Amino acid sequence: MKMFCDQCQETTRNEACLSVGICGKDEEVSDLQDLLVHVTKGIAYWADKAGSDPESDRFIAQALFFTITNVNFDADRHVEMIKAAVKVRDRLRGKAGAPAGNHPDAATVEIPAKYGRMLVLAEAVSPLTEKNEDIRSLKQLVTYGAKGAAAYAEHALVLGADGGAVMAGIRAALVATLDPNATVDSLLGATMALGNTCVAAMALLDGANTGRYGNPAITTVSTALKGGPAIVMSGHDLKDLEELLDQTAGTGVSVYTHSEMLPAHAYPFFKKYSHLAGHFGTAWHAQRQEFPNFHGVIIHNTNCIQEPTPAYQNRMYTTGLVGWPGVHHIANNADGSRDFSGAIDHAKALGDIGTRTGHDLTIGFAHNQVLALADKVVDAVKAGAIKKFVVMAGCDGRHPERNYFTDMAKALPNDAVILTAGCAKYRYNDLNLGDIGGIPRVLDAGQCNDCYSLAAIALALKDVFQLSDINDLPLDFAIGWYEQKAVCVLLALLALGVKGVRLGPTLPAFLSPNVVNVLVNTFDVKGITTVEQDLEAIMGTAATA
Ligand code: FSO
Ligand code: SF4
């Protein structure tokens, strides 16, 4: 069975990528990812029998994150990860006493040393081996949601958070997919349980980020380039940015953020770095057009990486789990830190990147900041100045249908406030939509994981307005999704009881018609339609809380 990947929104024909992925992932890497996820499920299986183990939990988080869309495209690194996974799994199997009996294939399968035979085995663990469409769909929903939760957990673990409970939830989700007697009901139960884990994973990361870096506050960030040697960092890993800023201090090399690193500027901790010079570029999918115009070094620390063009391949680096064949990789030191000296020397050798004018972006509206403005917000709602909050968070992507989010932002009336997080914001964060009595009409909470902040804001407003149900707030959701962290965000919203989420630009290809029906009937999840139709539905239901 050859490549079958349907884990992201851009999957071919909204069905599945069956040869090279739209993202650039080739058949071998896709198959190796299936095998890595398979063995990782085996780790979870034995971890639950052997007792929890921070080292294996960390490995599970990293292995799942490694297979998320646009993280790693390097077959050699996949082989290394698979071998490492087998070692972790078999250590736990030994710790559990290697009991005899029937165990799932993932828990016992031997991995051939030879690459060709490894690939043959990888083909045999394709998701398509599950023939029942609904069972397969739910197993994929759980697996992809677990990948997203694992990514958020890994970011928190890097910062020293105690991820025990979150990792137990992720392990339980993985193990549920191994059950040979799994039913639609058992897997729906696992999906709902995973939703709670997704909330916990985002809360864990929120606590880890704010614990180390402080609470984001309103901040204006310039997109101008100021000249001199420079490095731009893309991704979601704030610790990586911290290390880069420490190592570039006093070197004359400036650092810019790209895409999902923009929110770093809003954390008090990062304000001490005077050489954190500003922000460059927009969402992940524009990098091949934008990076040729940044004449310094480029570093990707998590998704979303695309194949570099020859114009900048030589000056691009990856760190951590990220990889692209032929791109310089900065491996972790034994203590997990990273040595950026090569990249810094490279930036110096490249010299002056030149200057460019830019505009200002206003960010920093995470829960603490918005709740500090709560009185103002509540007064504005009570006075009728704010009639609606529309959460338009999540991911950006290449499909032209995503213009919906730009057009919706433009079409929303002046008494509607947009709450955003994630790279979805690049569809409208430069539109200058004004403010309502000093409250900006676009409140940017941060990265995609900061959707947690948006949920926290909604729950706090529910209390302020003394409502019993979050769905009674004048609040609508139109979420853009692309990769598996967005699946985690969706499951978290469902777990929080949010109903009527609009999802776009398409519903996930991995959801079978019956599973879609369950989501529609239980949670009123729906696809976006046209701006006109959705606008009428959103503003037509505007209420004064
Ligand atoms: Fe976007 Fe990429 Fe943050 Fe995703 S940069 S698409 S949901 O990785 O993680 O929002
Ligand atoms: Fe296709 Fe998305 Fe899978 Fe890439 S990650 S192969 S684009 S479904």
PDB file of C-alpha atoms in Angstrom, residues 242-461:
ATOM      1  CA  GLU A 242      15.406  33.368  23.867  1.00  0.00           C
ATOM      2  CA  GLU A 243      18.612  31.408  23.242  1.00  0.00           C
ATOM      3  CA  LEU A 244      19.159  33.097  19.895  1.00  0.00           C
ATOM      4  CA  LEU A 245      18.678  36.537  21.443  1.00  0.00           C
ATOM      5  CA  ASP A 246      21.110  35.711  24.258  1.00  0.00           C
ATOM      6  CA  GLN A 247      23.722  34.493  21.805  1.00  0.00           C
ATOM      7  CA  THR A 248      23.324  37.427  19.397  1.00  0.00           C
ATOM      8  CA  ALA A 249      23.462  40.062  22.152  1.00  0.00           C
ATOM      9  CA  GLY A 250      26.405  42.383  21.548  1.00  0.00           C
ATOM     10  CA  THR A 251      27.326  40.785  18.214  1.00  0.00           C
ATOM     11  CA  GLY A 252      25.758  43.501  16.049  1.00  0.00           C
ATOM     12  CA  VAL A 253      23.338  40.933  14.588  1.00  0.00           C
ATOM     13  CA  SER A 254      19.651  41.917  14.845  1.00  0.00           C
ATOM     14  CA  VAL A 255      16.858  39.378  15.205  1.00  0.00           C
ATOM     15  CA  TYR A 256      13.449  39.569  13.507  1.00  0.00           C
ATOM     16  CA  THR A 257      10.435  37.351  14.082  1.00  0.00           C
ATOM     17  CA  HIS A 258       8.474  35.687  11.283  1.00  0.00           C
ATOM     18  CA  SER A 259       4.895  34.350  11.157  1.00  0.00           C
ATOM     19  CA  GLU A 260       3.990  32.629  14.457  1.00  0.00           C
ATOM     20  CA  MET A 261       6.989  34.144  16.311  1.00  0.00           C
ATOM     21  CA  LEU A 262       5.330  37.600  16.142  1.00  0.00           C
ATOM     22  CA  PRO A 263       3.627  37.215  19.560  1.00  0.00           C
ATOM     23  CA  ALA A 264       7.039  37.003  21.274  1.00  0.00           C
ATOM     24  CA  HIS A 265       7.246  40.806  21.131  1.00  0.00           C
ATOM     25  CA  ALA A 266       4.292  41.107  23.515  1.00  0.00           C
ATOM     26  CA  TYR A 267       5.902  39.170  26.385  1.00  0.00           C
ATOM     27  CA  PRO A 268       7.609  41.443  28.956  1.00  0.00           C
ATOM     28  CA  PHE A 269      10.670  39.140  29.037  1.00  0.00           C
ATOM     29  CA  PHE A 270      11.565  39.781  25.402  1.00  0.00           C
ATOM     30  CA  LYS A 271      11.413  43.575  25.721  1.00  0.00           C
ATOM     31  CA  LYS A 272      14.854  43.603  27.330  1.00  0.00           C
ATOM     32  CA  TYR A 273      16.481  42.616  24.029  1.00  0.00           C
ATOM     33  CA  SER A 274      17.105  45.850  22.137  1.00  0.00           C
ATOM     34  CA  HIS A 275      18.321  43.863  19.123  1.00  0.00           C
ATOM     35  CA  LEU A 276      14.901  42.158  18.759  1.00  0.00           C
ATOM     36  CA  ALA A 277      14.354  44.509  15.873  1.00  0.00           C
ATOM     37  CA  GLY A 278      10.856  43.814  14.550  1.00  0.00           C
ATOM     38  CA  HIS A 279       8.780  41.438  12.484  1.00  0.00           C
ATOM     39  CA  PHE A 280       9.245  40.267   8.915  1.00  0.00           C
ATOM     40  CA  GLY A 281       6.745  38.618   6.590  1.00  0.00           C
ATOM     41  CA  THR A 282       3.285  37.163   6.889  1.00  0.00           C
ATOM     42  CA  ALA A 283       1.890  33.620   7.073  1.00  0.00           C
ATOM     43  CA  TRP A 284       3.872  30.421   6.501  1.00  0.00           C
ATOM     44  CA  HIS A 285       2.759  29.794   2.920  1.00  0.00           C
ATOM     45  CA  ALA A 286       4.199  33.109   1.689  1.00  0.00           C
ATOM     46  CA  GLN A 287       7.751  32.242   2.777  1.00  0.00           C
ATOM     47  CA  ARG A 288       8.999  31.250  -0.678  1.00  0.00           C
ATOM     48  CA  GLN A 289       7.991  34.681  -1.995  1.00  0.00           C
ATOM     49  CA  GLU A 290       9.083  36.617   1.095  1.00  0.00           C
ATOM     50  CA  PHE A 291      12.387  35.070   2.203  1.00  0.00           C
ATOM     51  CA  PRO A 292      14.268  35.955  -1.013  1.00  0.00           C
ATOM     52  CA  ASN A 293      13.713  39.576   0.113  1.00  0.00           C
ATOM     53  CA  PHE A 294      15.271  39.001   3.518  1.00  0.00           C
ATOM     54  CA  HIS A 295      19.008  39.034   2.900  1.00  0.00           C
ATOM     55  CA  GLY A 296      20.127  37.612   6.234  1.00  0.00           C
ATOM     56  CA  VAL A 297      19.979  34.173   7.876  1.00  0.00           C
ATOM     57  CA  ILE A 298      16.636  32.365   8.225  1.00  0.00           C
ATOM     58  CA  ILE A 299      15.953  29.878  11.048  1.00  0.00           C
ATOM     59  CA  HIS A 300      12.922  27.579  11.302  1.00  0.00           C
ATOM     60  CA  ASN A 301      12.344  26.193  14.791  1.00  0.00           C
ATOM     61  CA  THR A 302       8.991  24.401  14.230  1.00  0.00           C
ATOM     62  CA  ASN A 303       6.389  24.206  11.505  1.00  0.00           C
ATOM     63  CA  CYS A 304       5.645  25.525   9.018  1.00  0.00           C
ATOM     64  CA  ILE A 305       8.675  24.975   6.739  1.00  0.00           C
ATOM     65  CA  GLN A 306       8.399  24.831   2.953  1.00  0.00           C
ATOM     66  CA  GLU A 307      10.978  23.731   0.404  1.00  0.00           C
ATOM     67  CA  PRO A 308      13.424  26.648   0.186  1.00  0.00           C
ATOM     68  CA  THR A 309      14.075  28.244  -3.178  1.00  0.00           C
ATOM     69  CA  PRO A 310      17.704  28.422  -4.412  1.00  0.00           C
ATOM     70  CA  ALA A 311      17.576  32.145  -3.591  1.00  0.00           C
ATOM     71  CA  TYR A 312      17.809  31.437   0.144  1.00  0.00           C
ATOM     72  CA  GLN A 313      18.452  27.710   0.707  1.00  0.00           C
ATOM     73  CA  ASN A 314      22.112  28.349   1.629  1.00  0.00           C
ATOM     74  CA  ARG A 315      21.246  30.811   4.325  1.00  0.00           C
ATOM     75  CA  MET A 316      18.468  28.785   5.902  1.00  0.00           C
ATOM     76  CA  TYR A 317      18.846  26.706   9.110  1.00  0.00           C
ATOM     77  CA  THR A 318      16.556  24.380  11.006  1.00  0.00           C
ATOM     78  CA  THR A 319      16.562  23.567  14.727  1.00  0.00           C
ATOM     79  CA  GLY A 320      14.918  20.982  16.962  1.00  0.00           C
ATOM     80  CA  LEU A 321      12.483  18.622  15.277  1.00  0.00           C
ATOM     81  CA  VAL A 322      12.451  20.526  11.982  1.00  0.00           C
ATOM     82  CA  GLY A 323      14.300  19.266   8.932  1.00  0.00           C
ATOM     83  CA  TRP A 324      14.590  19.658   5.187  1.00  0.00           C
ATOM     84  CA  PRO A 325      17.162  17.586   3.269  1.00  0.00           C
ATOM     85  CA  GLY A 326      20.199  19.693   2.394  1.00  0.00           C
ATOM     86  CA  VAL A 327      19.358  22.519   4.817  1.00  0.00           C
ATOM     87  CA  HIS A 328      21.839  23.230   7.671  1.00  0.00           C
ATOM     88  CA  HIS A 329      20.512  21.687  10.875  1.00  0.00           C
ATOM     89  CA  ILE A 330      21.480  22.949  14.325  1.00  0.00           C
ATOM     90  CA  ALA A 331      21.306  19.859  16.530  1.00  0.00           C
ATOM     91  CA  ASN A 332      20.521  20.058  20.232  1.00  0.00           C
ATOM     92  CA  ASN A 333      23.362  20.031  22.742  1.00  0.00           C
ATOM     93  CA  ALA A 334      23.192  17.288  25.372  1.00  0.00           C
ATOM     94  CA  ASP A 335      21.257  19.613  27.703  1.00  0.00           C
ATOM     95  CA  GLY A 336      18.748  20.525  24.968  1.00  0.00           C
ATOM     96  CA  SER A 337      20.262  23.975  24.330  1.00  0.00           C
ATOM     97  CA  ARG A 338      21.361  25.074  20.866  1.00  0.00           C
ATOM     98  CA  ASP A 339      24.544  26.628  19.594  1.00  0.00           C
ATOM     99  CA  PHE A 340      23.727  29.353  17.056  1.00  0.00           C
ATOM    100  CA  SER A 341      27.349  30.467  16.558  1.00  0.00           C
ATOM    101  CA  GLY A 342      27.511  29.116  12.988  1.00  0.00           C
ATOM    102  CA  ALA A 343      24.297  30.914  12.020  1.00  0.00           C
ATOM    103  CA  ILE A 344      25.449  34.113  13.723  1.00  0.00           C
ATOM    104  CA  ASP A 345      28.806  34.028  11.889  1.00  0.00           C
ATOM    105  CA  HIS A 346      26.878  33.387   8.688  1.00  0.00           C
ATOM    106  CA  ALA A 347      24.700  36.455   9.305  1.00  0.00           C
ATOM    107  CA  LYS A 348      27.798  38.578   9.892  1.00  0.00           C
ATOM    108  CA  ALA A 349      29.369  37.277   6.674  1.00  0.00           C
ATOM    109  CA  LEU A 350      26.187  38.099   4.722  1.00  0.00           C
ATOM    110  CA  GLY A 351      26.433  41.646   6.093  1.00  0.00           C
ATOM    111  CA  ASP A 352      23.936  44.482   5.819  1.00  0.00           C
ATOM    112  CA  ILE A 353      20.419  43.295   4.920  1.00  0.00           C
ATOM    113  CA  GLY A 354      19.425  46.822   3.889  1.00  0.00           C
ATOM    114  CA  THR A 355      16.535  48.913   5.122  1.00  0.00           C
ATOM    115  CA  ARG A 356      12.874  48.792   4.201  1.00  0.00           C
ATOM    116  CA  THR A 357       9.882  50.761   5.379  1.00  0.00           C
ATOM    117  CA  GLY A 358       7.059  48.901   7.104  1.00  0.00           C
ATOM    118  CA  HIS A 359       3.908  49.365   9.111  1.00  0.00           C
ATOM    119  CA  ASP A 360       2.941  48.795  12.721  1.00  0.00           C
ATOM    120  CA  LEU A 361       1.089  45.735  14.039  1.00  0.00           C
ATOM    121  CA  THR A 362      -0.677  45.875  17.406  1.00  0.00           C
ATOM    122  CA  ILE A 363      -0.554  42.630  19.358  1.00  0.00           C
ATOM    123  CA  GLY A 364      -0.638  41.314  22.919  1.00  0.00           C
ATOM    124  CA  PHE A 365      -4.343  40.740  23.588  1.00  0.00           C
ATOM    125  CA  ALA A 366      -3.968  37.492  25.512  1.00  0.00           C
ATOM    126  CA  HIS A 367      -6.347  36.749  28.385  1.00  0.00           C
ATOM    127  CA  ASN A 368      -4.592  38.802  31.050  1.00  0.00           C
ATOM    128  CA  GLN A 369      -4.522  41.934  28.912  1.00  0.00           C
ATOM    129  CA  VAL A 370      -8.098  41.612  27.674  1.00  0.00           C
ATOM    130  CA  LEU A 371      -9.393  40.938  31.170  1.00  0.00           C
ATOM    131  CA  ALA A 372      -7.527  44.019  32.366  1.00  0.00           C
ATOM    132  CA  LEU A 373      -9.769  45.855  29.893  1.00  0.00           C
ATOM    133  CA  ALA A 374     -12.829  43.868  30.992  1.00  0.00           C
ATOM    134  CA  ASP A 375     -14.671  46.861  32.444  1.00  0.00           C
ATOM    135  CA  LYS A 376     -14.282  48.749  29.188  1.00  0.00           C
ATOM    136  CA  VAL A 377     -15.371  45.698  27.182  1.00  0.00           C
ATOM    137  CA  VAL A 378     -18.394  45.061  29.396  1.00  0.00           C
ATOM    138  CA  ASP A 379     -19.434  48.722  29.239  1.00  0.00           C
ATOM    139  CA  ALA A 380     -19.105  48.664  25.450  1.00  0.00           C
ATOM    140  CA  VAL A 381     -21.319  45.571  25.234  1.00  0.00           C
ATOM    141  CA  LYS A 382     -23.888  47.004  27.644  1.00  0.00           C
ATOM    142  CA  ALA A 383     -23.970  50.302  25.749  1.00  0.00           C
ATOM    143  CA  GLY A 384     -24.448  48.414  22.481  1.00  0.00           C
ATOM    144  CA  ALA A 385     -21.129  49.666  21.054  1.00  0.00           C
ATOM    145  CA  ILE A 386     -19.967  46.042  20.752  1.00  0.00           C
ATOM    146  CA  LYS A 387     -22.677  43.763  19.386  1.00  0.00           C
ATOM    147  CA  LYS A 388     -20.629  40.746  18.454  1.00  0.00           C
ATOM    148  CA  PHE A 389     -17.309  38.994  19.077  1.00  0.00           C
ATOM    149  CA  VAL A 390     -16.186  36.824  16.197  1.00  0.00           C
ATOM    150  CA  VAL A 391     -13.338  34.398  16.824  1.00  0.00           C
ATOM    151  CA  MET A 392     -11.440  34.057  13.542  1.00  0.00           C
ATOM    152  CA  ALA A 393      -8.414  32.145  14.755  1.00  0.00           C
ATOM    153  CA  GLY A 394      -6.358  29.175  13.570  1.00  0.00           C
ATOM    154  CA  CYS A 395      -4.232  28.700  10.500  1.00  0.00           C
ATOM    155  CA  ASP A 396      -3.731  30.405   7.198  1.00  0.00           C
ATOM    156  CA  GLY A 397      -3.106  28.446   4.013  1.00  0.00           C
ATOM    157  CA  ARG A 398      -2.938  28.662   0.251  1.00  0.00           C
ATOM    158  CA  HIS A 399      -6.503  28.013  -0.848  1.00  0.00           C
ATOM    159  CA  PRO A 400      -8.133  31.056  -2.491  1.00  0.00           C
ATOM    160  CA  GLU A 401     -11.293  30.221  -0.534  1.00  0.00           C
ATOM    161  CA  ARG A 402      -9.452  31.589   2.498  1.00  0.00           C
ATOM    162  CA  ASN A 403     -10.172  35.070   1.152  1.00  0.00           C
ATOM    163  CA  TYR A 404     -13.424  34.420   3.012  1.00  0.00           C
ATOM    164  CA  PHE A 405     -11.623  35.421   6.221  1.00  0.00           C
ATOM    165  CA  THR A 406     -10.326  38.698   4.732  1.00  0.00           C
ATOM    166  CA  ASP A 407     -13.696  39.487   3.215  1.00  0.00           C
ATOM    167  CA  MET A 408     -15.493  38.612   6.446  1.00  0.00           C
ATOM    168  CA  ALA A 409     -13.162  40.911   8.416  1.00  0.00           C
ATOM    169  CA  LYS A 410     -13.933  43.729   5.975  1.00  0.00           C
ATOM    170  CA  ALA A 411     -17.673  43.017   5.927  1.00  0.00           C
ATOM    171  CA  LEU A 412     -18.222  42.788   9.674  1.00  0.00           C
ATOM    172  CA  PRO A 413     -19.913  45.975  10.905  1.00  0.00           C
ATOM    173  CA  ASN A 414     -18.113  48.482  13.105  1.00  0.00           C
ATOM    174  CA  ASP A 415     -19.744  47.099  16.241  1.00  0.00           C
ATOM    175  CA  ALA A 416     -18.108  43.666  15.806  1.00  0.00           C
ATOM    176  CA  VAL A 417     -14.771  42.735  17.390  1.00  0.00           C
ATOM    177  CA  ILE A 418     -12.544  40.016  15.919  1.00  0.00           C
ATOM    178  CA  LEU A 419     -10.669  37.791  18.356  1.00  0.00           C
ATOM    179  CA  THR A 420      -7.739  36.050  16.701  1.00  0.00           C
ATOM    180  CA  ALA A 421      -4.761  33.806  17.357  1.00  0.00           C
ATOM    181  CA  GLY A 422      -2.512  31.772  15.074  1.00  0.00           C
ATOM    182  CA  CYS A 423      -1.352  32.568  11.581  1.00  0.00           C
ATOM    183  CA  ALA A 424      -4.985  33.004  10.415  1.00  0.00           C
ATOM    184  CA  LYS A 425      -4.594  36.654  11.443  1.00  0.00           C
ATOM    185  CA  TYR A 426      -2.404  37.424   8.443  1.00  0.00           C
ATOM    186  CA  ARG A 427      -5.561  37.426   6.336  1.00  0.00           C
ATOM    187  CA  TYR A 428      -6.690  40.696   7.965  1.00  0.00           C
ATOM    188  CA  ASN A 429      -4.263  42.038  10.576  1.00  0.00           C
ATOM    189  CA  ASP A 430      -3.028  44.809   8.303  1.00  0.00           C
ATOM    190  CA  LEU A 431      -6.495  46.104   7.355  1.00  0.00           C
ATOM    191  CA  ASN A 432      -6.599  48.852   9.962  1.00  0.00           C
ATOM    192  CA  LEU A 433     -10.142  48.103  11.080  1.00  0.00           C
ATOM    193  CA  GLY A 434     -10.124  50.788  13.761  1.00  0.00           C
ATOM    194  CA  ASP A 435     -11.337  50.576  17.339  1.00  0.00           C
ATOM    195  CA  ILE A 436     -14.449  50.775  19.472  1.00  0.00           C
ATOM    196  CA  GLY A 437     -13.919  53.351  22.209  1.00  0.00           C
ATOM    197  CA  GLY A 438     -10.219  52.490  22.356  1.00  0.00           C
ATOM    198  CA  ILE A 439     -10.726  48.721  22.067  1.00  0.00           C
ATOM    199  CA  PRO A 440      -9.126  47.618  18.771  1.00  0.00           C
ATOM    200  CA  ARG A 441     -11.511  45.735  16.469  1.00  0.00           C
ATOM    201  CA  VAL A 442      -8.881  43.017  15.995  1.00  0.00           C
ATOM    202  CA  LEU A 443      -7.666  41.566  19.292  1.00  0.00           C
ATOM    203  CA  ASP A 444      -4.663  39.337  18.584  1.00  0.00           C
ATOM    204  CA  ALA A 445      -4.047  36.873  21.442  1.00  0.00           C
ATOM    205  CA  GLY A 446      -0.896  35.349  19.945  1.00  0.00           C
ATOM    206  CA  GLN A 447       0.038  31.966  18.489  1.00  0.00           C
ATOM    207  CA  CYS A 448      -2.450  29.230  17.564  1.00  0.00           C
ATOM    208  CA  ASN A 449      -2.049  27.709  21.052  1.00  0.00           C
ATOM    209  CA  ASP A 450      -3.224  31.062  22.442  1.00  0.00           C
ATOM    210  CA  CYS A 451      -6.712  30.089  21.287  1.00  0.00           C
ATOM    211  CA  TYR A 452      -6.674  28.981  24.915  1.00  0.00           C
ATOM    212  CA  SER A 453      -6.578  32.680  25.788  1.00  0.00           C
ATOM    213  CA  LEU A 454      -9.629  33.288  23.623  1.00  0.00           C
ATOM    214  CA  ALA A 455     -11.493  30.515  25.439  1.00  0.00           C
ATOM    215  CA  ALA A 456     -10.387  31.951  28.797  1.00  0.00           C
ATOM    216  CA  ILE A 457     -11.669  35.377  27.735  1.00  0.00           C
ATOM    217  CA  ALA A 458     -15.005  33.891  26.653  1.00  0.00           C
ATOM    218  CA  LEU A 459     -15.397  31.976  29.917  1.00  0.00           C
ATOM    219  CA  ALA A 460     -14.565  35.094  31.934  1.00  0.00           C
ATOM    220  CA  LEU A 461     -17.098  37.170  29.958  1.00  0.00           C
TER     221      LEU A 461
END
